[in-house]
Amino acid sequence: MPTVHLPRRPFLPDHREEGEGRIRLLLGALLTGSFALRLVGIDHGLPQVYNPDEELHFVPQAAAAADGDLNPGYFQNPSALTYLLAIVLRVVYIGHDVTERLAADPGEIFLVSRVVVAALATVLVYLVYRLGRRLYGAAAGLIAGALLGFAFLPVFYSHQALNDIVTLIPVTLAVWASLRAYEDGRLADFTLAGAMVGLAAGTKYSAGPIALVVGLAGLLRLLERKDQLRPTLIALVCSGVFCFAAFVLVNPFLVIDFDYAIRQYSGQSAQLPAGKIGQSGAAWSYYPYSLIWGLGAVPVAMALLGAISGLRSDRSRTLLLVLFPVVLYLYASTQGRFFARWMLPTYPILAVLAGLGAVVLATWVARRLAARGRTRVAGLALPTVALLVLAQPLADSVRSSVILTRTDTRTLALDHIREHLPPGARIVVEPAFPAAYLDFADVVPRPVERPFQEYESRLRPELVDTYREEGYCWVLVTSHQRDRGLAAGLSDAAAYYDRLRREADQIVTMSPYRDGASAPKFSFDFSYDWYPLAFERPGPEIEIVSLSDCTG
């Protein structure tokens, strides 16, 4: 495969023994740094789990599976991560009931699960490096790996026991195997690619379109290499069989309990075309914007340069790379709700293209400097470009990880409730907290009507009178909920919050923002990942409102 080298004295020469030693040293530093960064703040929030997806979707089912109950009874997300965590938990807690340990000390179980995800994220960094190196050389591979190692969104979600990052491993391997299948046409490569597609979809359903890359590899073999139709079709059929087998292997109960699984999945899918209360804008414009902070502005520019350069010099391989990001973007852009992490499956490919773009730019700069006789300066072109590519991702991820080490506003609010509210106090709590949030506080929360997604649309200022009549004299308000209603222009919700403020004896505020910083405009992503510079600690802004003229 073609490899891009800098002229004269390359910064990372692939072909020299001393160059290989330097590469191994840099790779070791990259992997160590990537894993270490993911361990900073990895215990954030514990023993409370404030991300509702993390709280509900994988770890509880993994604990049950570790104890022998392999049917997750939950199919809105596939089960691959659930079973992987179950294996780890069974080994770590051999001889113990994991479900009981989860109930007694959820923080311990979630911490183990998060470390597993962080370790797998580091494996992903290595795989992206290998893919980038195989395609475009060691320098491009190291830059690609470093982007996955340090970009904000991959680092942030490596701190959560979720499937978003884990999915990227089979996605990367599916691309790798598809490239090999295109180059050599071997049945083994097609079947491996199919198996990786099955594992990818079996980890996160939305990764399924990666199957198109395998199909394109077969089509290109027919069009360019003039392969015979029959063996190519056999290879693609075998790929499909292995895809299905791998998917079922990690989701057996989706087949065993098919009707129930389909009802669950259909119920979740039906929500996608509908927007969420408070979400504004459009998916087609939001996703490119999210890349600017999720991956980085310069990396995005380098990925575009890499794609253009690749299409000019090696069109077929580049098409195999760009197909999945384009298809996933087009599909996700048709949905009514949108979140930056839904584009994470494209990040390994974008990182590889960015690695190529960085090397292309550095080569162009170095050649012009060398032509002017500035040979020594030309040798600095690649490391300088690499630093420019990685500066924003690294700065954002370090800042974000440090934020995670600080006490969450929800924990501060819970401490205040324990210390200052009288025993048995009745309190209204918005549906933005874990189910067990108040288990160790001697207070009585007011029941919240389901579905929680419609909470803001049900708010009325007259509810304040109801609270007084029922003896609920404290109200726990969060910016997660309040700002959704205000952003959606819900006049009754705005009147409700105004009345709470007017008729409060006292409002105790827990702010996540730096002194003097303004609260950012409401965003679902920023409500959970705290990317804006205004944040100094995790969590929403919280107000504990004590109602006047209320006896509870």
XYZ file of C-alpha atoms in Angstrom:
552
model
C 0.000 0.000 0.000
C 1.295 3.527 -0.644
C 3.115 5.219 2.202
C 3.661 8.971 2.441
C 7.167 10.004 3.522
C 8.634 13.410 4.168
C 11.577 14.310 1.951
C 15.218 14.080 3.006
C 15.108 13.267 6.743
C 11.635 12.103 7.736
C 10.658 12.672 11.347
C 9.479 9.051 11.682
C 11.221 6.937 9.025
C 9.486 3.564 8.686
C 12.456 1.833 7.098
C 15.251 2.364 9.633
C 15.976 0.380 12.740
C 16.532 3.528 14.784
C 13.291 4.924 13.362
C 11.393 1.859 14.514
C 12.776 2.314 17.999
C 11.580 5.903 18.028
C 8.173 4.831 16.784
C 7.838 2.233 19.536
C 8.845 4.822 22.127
C 6.272 7.320 20.880
C 3.607 4.642 20.631
C 4.285 3.503 24.188
C 4.035 7.085 25.422
C 0.809 7.559 23.459
C -0.850 4.454 24.891
C 0.311 5.204 28.419
C -0.853 8.805 28.193
C -4.198 7.822 26.686
C -4.961 5.333 29.442
C -3.717 7.649 32.190
C -5.894 10.496 30.924
C -8.934 8.238 31.027
C -8.235 7.307 34.640
C -8.274 10.946 35.750
C -11.688 11.517 37.318
C -12.924 8.041 36.400
C -14.664 7.773 39.777
C -16.681 10.941 39.106
C -19.997 11.068 40.938
C -19.666 7.649 42.549
C -21.373 6.016 44.327
C -24.120 7.935 42.505
C -24.275 7.421 38.736
C -25.594 10.651 37.271
C -25.680 9.704 33.586
C -29.037 7.917 33.191
C -27.805 5.784 30.294
C -24.854 4.592 32.339
C -27.027 4.037 35.395
C -29.604 1.866 33.635
C -28.418 0.280 30.419
C -25.459 -2.055 30.957
C -23.995 -2.493 34.435
C -27.156 -3.721 36.232
C -27.741 -6.294 33.488
C -24.051 -7.264 33.573
C -24.239 -7.884 37.320
C -27.254 -10.149 36.820
C -25.508 -11.985 33.971
C -22.432 -12.487 36.143
C -24.719 -14.273 38.606
C -26.163 -16.519 35.910
C -29.188 -14.605 34.580
C -28.081 -14.220 30.973
C -31.347 -12.765 29.666
C -30.934 -8.989 29.975
C -34.673 -8.435 29.472
C -33.632 -5.191 27.815
C -33.067 -4.740 24.093
C -33.066 -0.992 23.459
C -29.294 -1.436 23.387
C -27.572 -4.653 22.285
C -25.896 -6.921 24.821
C -22.237 -7.247 23.774
C -20.950 -4.824 26.408
C -23.275 -6.340 29.000
C -21.767 -9.805 28.543
C -18.210 -8.479 28.394
C -18.676 -6.657 31.689
C -20.352 -9.748 33.136
C -17.252 -11.825 32.386
C -14.980 -9.265 34.026
C -17.238 -8.872 37.066
C -17.471 -12.644 37.464
C -13.656 -12.876 37.501
C -13.149 -9.896 39.809
C -15.858 -10.992 42.245
C -15.409 -14.743 42.023
C -17.263 -16.440 44.852
C -19.479 -13.400 45.478
C -22.990 -12.418 44.432
C -22.359 -9.493 42.077
C -25.963 -8.270 42.193
C -25.751 -8.027 45.971
C -22.441 -6.172 45.687
C -24.042 -3.761 43.230
C -26.885 -3.063 45.655
C -24.523 -2.687 48.622
C -21.802 -0.667 46.881
C -22.739 0.462 43.367
C -19.705 2.725 43.187
C -17.320 -0.223 43.308
C -19.057 -2.151 40.513
C -19.390 0.908 38.290
C -15.735 1.818 38.856
C -14.595 -1.614 37.677
C -16.862 -1.293 34.635
C -15.521 2.152 33.792
C -11.929 0.949 34.012
C -12.788 -1.848 31.572
C -14.110 0.726 29.091
C -11.026 2.925 29.594
C -8.755 -0.055 28.908
C -10.690 -0.952 25.765
C -10.463 2.675 24.654
C -6.681 2.377 24.889
C -6.786 -0.774 22.754
C -8.780 1.275 20.251
C -6.011 3.883 20.137
C -3.548 1.155 19.183
C -5.838 -0.258 16.485
C -6.348 3.162 14.920
C -2.580 3.674 14.930
C -2.129 0.330 13.159
C -4.793 1.134 10.576
C -3.327 4.567 9.890
C 0.192 3.194 9.636
C -0.838 0.417 7.282
C -2.482 2.892 4.953
C -0.291 5.967 5.137
C 2.820 5.314 7.218
C 3.934 5.540 10.827
C 3.603 9.301 11.180
C 0.011 9.287 9.959
C -0.724 6.309 12.188
C 0.666 7.976 15.290
C -1.273 11.175 14.635
C -4.462 9.178 14.030
C -3.958 7.184 17.222
C -3.183 10.326 19.184
C -6.416 11.916 17.979
C -8.444 8.985 19.303
C -6.297 9.061 22.418
C -6.792 12.731 23.211
C -9.851 14.099 21.369
C -12.496 15.406 23.747
C -15.499 13.229 22.920
C -13.669 9.867 22.835
C -11.913 10.710 26.098
C -15.087 11.875 27.830
C -17.090 8.781 26.918
C -14.178 6.571 27.938
C -15.012 7.701 31.487
C -18.468 6.094 31.273
C -19.548 2.441 31.403
C -21.340 2.830 28.066
C -21.111 1.144 24.679
C -20.200 4.216 22.612
C -16.420 3.775 22.745
C -16.387 -0.023 22.864
C -18.277 -0.096 19.543
C -15.379 1.625 17.799
C -13.130 -1.427 18.184
C -15.122 -3.750 15.871
C -15.861 -0.776 13.586
C -12.125 -0.192 13.146
C -11.450 -3.897 12.627
C -14.294 -4.109 10.086
C -12.706 -1.314 8.056
C -9.292 -2.964 8.328
C -10.608 -6.351 7.191
C -12.605 -4.748 4.357
C -9.456 -3.060 3.068
C -7.650 -6.406 3.132
C -10.581 -8.044 1.361
C -10.443 -5.380 -1.343
C -6.688 -5.785 -1.789
C -6.393 -9.574 -1.765
C -9.930 -10.879 -2.262
C -9.408 -13.639 0.300
C -12.458 -15.366 1.704
C -10.951 -15.179 5.197
C -10.828 -11.381 5.040
C -14.440 -11.119 3.895
C -15.596 -13.427 6.679
C -13.538 -11.536 9.269
C -15.012 -8.251 8.049
C -18.514 -9.701 8.336
C -17.864 -10.960 11.853
C -16.621 -7.529 12.900
C -19.739 -5.913 11.422
C -21.844 -8.295 13.506
C -19.890 -7.448 16.653
C -20.149 -3.723 15.904
C -23.929 -3.855 15.441
C -24.128 -6.235 18.394
C -22.481 -3.582 20.538
C -24.405 -0.583 19.182
C -27.163 -0.940 16.611
C -26.285 2.271 14.778
C -22.900 0.824 13.762
C -24.693 -1.594 11.425
C -24.180 0.490 8.257
C -20.477 -0.407 8.411
C -21.659 -3.497 6.492
C -21.791 -1.299 3.389
C -17.998 -1.053 3.455
C -17.723 -4.832 3.099
C -20.162 -4.722 0.197
C -18.181 -1.942 -1.463
C -14.979 -3.971 -1.123
C -16.636 -6.795 -3.054
C -18.011 -4.422 -5.686
C -14.606 -2.821 -6.228
C -13.070 -6.270 -6.656
C -15.550 -6.907 -9.462
C -15.112 -3.531 -11.154
C -11.365 -2.982 -10.768
C -9.795 -6.399 -10.317
C -12.233 -8.100 -12.708
C -12.922 -10.880 -10.221
C -15.441 -13.480 -11.245
C -18.928 -12.859 -9.959
C -19.508 -16.261 -8.349
C -16.545 -16.317 -5.899
C -17.200 -12.700 -4.976
C -20.842 -13.440 -4.217
C -19.786 -16.476 -2.176
C -17.389 -14.287 -0.198
C -20.107 -11.715 0.458
C -22.615 -14.387 1.473
C -20.064 -15.875 3.874
C -19.464 -12.389 5.209
C -23.186 -12.020 5.844
C -23.388 -15.398 7.550
C -20.513 -14.550 9.882
C -22.059 -11.141 10.515
C -25.317 -12.739 11.620
C -23.514 -15.372 13.683
C -21.403 -12.785 15.507
C -24.432 -10.612 16.173
C -26.429 -13.518 17.595
C -23.444 -14.719 19.614
C -23.453 -11.500 21.633
C -27.252 -11.038 21.508
C -28.701 -14.547 21.841
C -31.848 -13.492 23.666
C -32.739 -11.047 20.948
C -33.452 -14.176 18.902
C -34.810 -16.310 21.751
C -37.152 -13.558 22.951
C -37.613 -12.050 19.507
C -41.152 -10.639 19.796
C -40.437 -8.827 23.052
C -37.093 -7.556 21.741
C -38.701 -6.152 18.611
C -41.387 -4.380 20.650
C -38.719 -2.744 22.811
C -36.517 -1.777 19.894
C -39.457 -0.464 17.872
C -40.597 1.622 20.814
C -37.212 3.283 21.066
C -36.839 3.719 17.302
C -40.245 5.384 17.112
C -38.906 8.211 19.282
C -36.024 9.090 16.938
C -37.989 11.132 14.373
C -39.460 13.265 17.167
C -37.385 16.071 18.617
C -36.712 16.423 22.316
C -38.214 19.279 24.308
C -35.702 22.112 24.321
C -33.596 20.884 21.412
C -33.255 23.437 18.641
C -31.549 23.491 15.277
C -31.227 20.658 12.799
C -29.241 17.437 12.833
C -27.647 18.059 9.427
C -25.904 21.208 10.689
C -25.374 20.077 14.282
C -23.210 17.067 13.500
C -20.511 18.984 11.563
C -20.542 21.574 14.354
C -20.123 18.847 16.968
C -16.987 17.599 15.228
C -15.337 20.979 15.765
C -15.340 20.478 19.529
C -15.727 16.695 19.748
C -12.740 15.921 17.510
C -11.185 19.360 17.039
C -11.267 22.125 14.442
C -7.793 21.497 13.014
C -8.286 17.706 12.968
C -11.524 18.167 11.002
C -9.688 20.352 8.481
C -6.927 17.747 8.225
C -9.509 14.977 7.720
C -11.011 16.929 4.820
C -7.546 17.467 3.354
C -6.777 13.791 3.819
C -10.006 12.735 2.113
C -9.375 15.035 -0.849
C -5.768 13.909 -1.158
C -6.773 10.266 -0.858
C -9.505 10.536 -3.484
C -6.973 12.015 -5.891
C -4.187 9.492 -5.306
C -5.904 6.284 -4.123
C -9.601 6.603 -4.839
C -10.783 3.086 -4.061
C -9.221 2.780 -0.614
C -10.385 6.269 0.247
C -13.931 5.410 -0.817
C -13.797 2.445 1.553
C -12.880 4.883 4.325
C -15.349 7.676 3.635
C -18.419 5.575 2.818
C -19.429 4.803 6.403
C -19.070 8.372 7.777
C -21.119 9.731 4.880
C -23.870 7.121 5.221
C -24.094 7.433 9.003
C -24.230 11.231 8.737
C -26.988 11.122 6.116
C -29.019 8.675 8.186
C -28.558 10.511 11.484
C -29.431 13.823 9.817
C -32.931 12.553 9.074
C -33.719 12.089 12.776
C -35.524 14.635 14.911
C -33.147 14.281 17.857
C -29.381 14.443 17.677
C -26.406 14.053 19.990
C -22.704 14.368 19.258
C -21.922 10.848 20.465
C -24.087 9.366 17.711
C -21.256 10.268 15.314
C -18.584 8.574 17.431
C -18.515 5.448 15.191
C -17.019 7.650 12.456
C -14.184 8.988 14.631
C -11.609 6.226 13.934
C -11.966 6.793 10.196
C -11.872 10.571 10.553
C -8.742 10.235 12.693
C -7.000 8.139 10.038
C -7.912 10.672 7.347
C -6.697 13.477 9.610
C -3.397 11.632 10.034
C -3.041 11.499 6.267
C -3.993 15.164 5.925
C -1.414 16.184 8.527
C 1.348 14.267 6.716
C 0.302 15.712 3.351
C 0.394 19.251 4.757
C 3.717 18.679 6.510
C 5.210 17.215 3.324
C 4.050 20.214 1.302
C 5.551 22.648 3.833
C 8.799 20.680 4.148
C 9.329 20.537 0.394
C 8.953 24.269 0.037
C 11.276 24.971 2.918
C 13.830 22.523 1.548
C 13.589 24.137 -1.894
C 14.605 27.408 -0.250
C 17.603 25.790 1.398
C 16.069 25.664 4.891
C 16.647 21.943 5.345
C 16.860 21.928 9.138
C 13.627 23.857 9.491
C 11.991 21.522 6.961
C 12.616 18.620 9.335
C 10.417 20.332 11.921
C 7.401 20.529 9.626
C 5.817 17.236 10.668
C 6.172 17.595 14.457
C 4.907 21.175 14.195
C 1.833 20.142 12.218
C 1.253 17.247 14.623
C 1.309 19.640 17.578
C -1.156 21.945 15.834
C -3.481 19.015 15.168
C -3.349 17.755 18.752
C -3.297 21.056 20.667
C -7.049 21.619 20.975
C -7.987 17.957 21.582
C -5.385 17.556 24.316
C -6.208 20.855 26.030
C -9.943 20.121 25.989
C -9.547 16.575 27.294
C -7.177 17.511 30.109
C -9.516 20.306 31.198
C -12.546 18.013 30.998
C -10.878 15.216 32.956
C -9.809 17.639 35.684
C -13.412 18.883 35.913
C -14.498 15.295 36.564
C -12.256 15.154 39.645
C -14.320 17.873 41.343
C -17.469 17.301 43.354
C -20.636 17.172 41.257
C -23.286 19.792 42.029
C -25.804 17.003 42.606
C -23.576 15.567 45.304
C -23.280 19.022 46.872
C -27.067 19.335 46.805
C -27.483 15.926 48.436
C -25.043 16.891 51.190
C -27.043 20.074 51.810
C -30.314 18.127 51.981
C -28.857 15.708 54.517
C -27.435 18.466 56.681
C -30.100 21.178 56.539
C -33.526 19.703 55.822
C -35.467 18.394 58.825
C -36.083 14.623 59.099
C -39.099 13.566 57.060
C -39.147 16.791 55.055
C -41.208 16.591 51.882
C -39.410 17.678 48.743
C -40.243 17.966 45.043
C -37.398 16.503 42.994
C -37.268 16.931 39.227
C -36.650 13.749 37.167
C -32.980 14.507 36.560
C -31.482 12.330 39.291
C -30.662 8.636 39.769
C -33.433 6.476 41.199
C -31.428 5.910 44.396
C -30.446 9.571 44.817
C -32.368 10.185 48.053
C -32.119 6.671 49.491
C -29.763 7.805 52.232
C -31.489 11.107 52.975
C -34.317 11.244 55.512
C -36.730 13.063 53.209
C -39.895 12.161 51.291
C -39.777 12.889 47.533
C -42.987 13.709 45.681
C -43.842 11.058 43.049
C -43.211 12.195 39.466
C -45.681 11.194 36.786
C -44.323 9.263 33.805
C -43.208 9.684 31.101
C -40.412 11.843 32.465
C -39.763 13.270 28.977
C -43.010 15.259 29.294
C -42.222 16.686 32.717
C -41.641 20.243 31.513
C -44.796 20.294 29.400
C -46.870 19.370 32.475
C -45.603 22.211 34.657
C -48.107 24.896 35.700
C -47.707 27.772 38.168
C -50.708 26.388 40.093
C -48.539 23.430 41.109
C -46.969 25.641 43.772
C -50.356 25.751 45.553
C -50.582 21.967 45.283
C -47.140 21.614 46.848
C -48.224 23.709 49.830
C -51.469 21.790 50.253
C -49.566 18.477 50.240
C -46.840 19.768 52.563
C -44.003 19.717 50.029
C -42.113 22.790 51.175
C -38.857 22.260 49.276
C -38.340 22.050 45.523
C -35.146 20.794 43.889
C -34.730 22.605 40.554
C -32.048 21.712 37.996
C -30.920 23.563 34.903
C -31.211 20.244 33.003
C -34.986 20.439 33.354
C -35.624 24.156 33.758
C -33.590 25.264 30.747
C -35.225 22.644 28.519
C -38.634 24.153 29.166
C -37.390 27.705 28.758
C -35.545 26.853 25.526
C -38.720 25.252 24.169
C -40.707 28.414 24.910
C -43.124 26.670 27.289
C -44.899 29.647 28.855
C -46.506 27.645 31.660
C -43.135 26.193 32.640
C -41.596 29.677 32.637
C -44.440 30.952 34.836
C -43.951 27.986 37.180
C -40.259 28.718 37.707
C -40.947 32.450 38.094
C -43.498 31.751 40.799
C -41.122 29.422 42.642
C -38.574 32.217 42.788
C -41.088 34.866 43.851
C -42.551 32.761 46.636
C -39.333 31.355 48.072
C -38.143 31.987 51.607
C -34.669 30.870 50.592
C -32.907 29.612 47.479
C -29.647 27.711 47.932
C -27.717 27.440 44.659
C -25.079 24.894 43.671
C -23.386 26.267 40.585
C -21.081 24.331 38.234
C -19.754 27.553 36.705
C -16.590 29.527 37.326
C -16.940 32.784 39.232
C -18.084 35.470 36.829
C -18.822 33.027 34.001
C -22.171 33.117 32.242
C -24.206 29.950 31.904
C -23.949 28.569 28.354
C -26.988 28.316 26.132
C -28.944 25.120 26.771
C -27.596 22.073 24.972
C -28.310 18.409 25.636
C -24.684 17.527 24.987
C -23.236 20.283 27.150
C -25.691 19.429 29.928
C -23.906 16.092 30.298
C -20.324 16.589 29.093
C -19.595 20.101 30.468
C -17.443 21.098 27.515
C -17.924 24.906 27.641
C -15.213 26.900 29.395
C -17.786 28.231 31.873
C -17.775 24.919 33.774
C -15.462 24.298 36.707
C -17.214 21.205 38.088
C -19.632 18.589 36.727
C -23.377 18.744 37.099
C -26.253 21.106 36.373
C -26.973 24.319 38.208
C -29.159 23.328 41.148
C -31.509 25.443 43.234
C -32.983 24.167 46.483
C -36.078 26.318 46.891
C -37.706 26.669 50.315
C -41.313 27.805 49.829
C -42.713 30.570 52.005
C -45.958 30.052 53.962
C -45.554 26.287 53.773
C -45.898 23.776 56.573
C -44.527 20.297 55.956
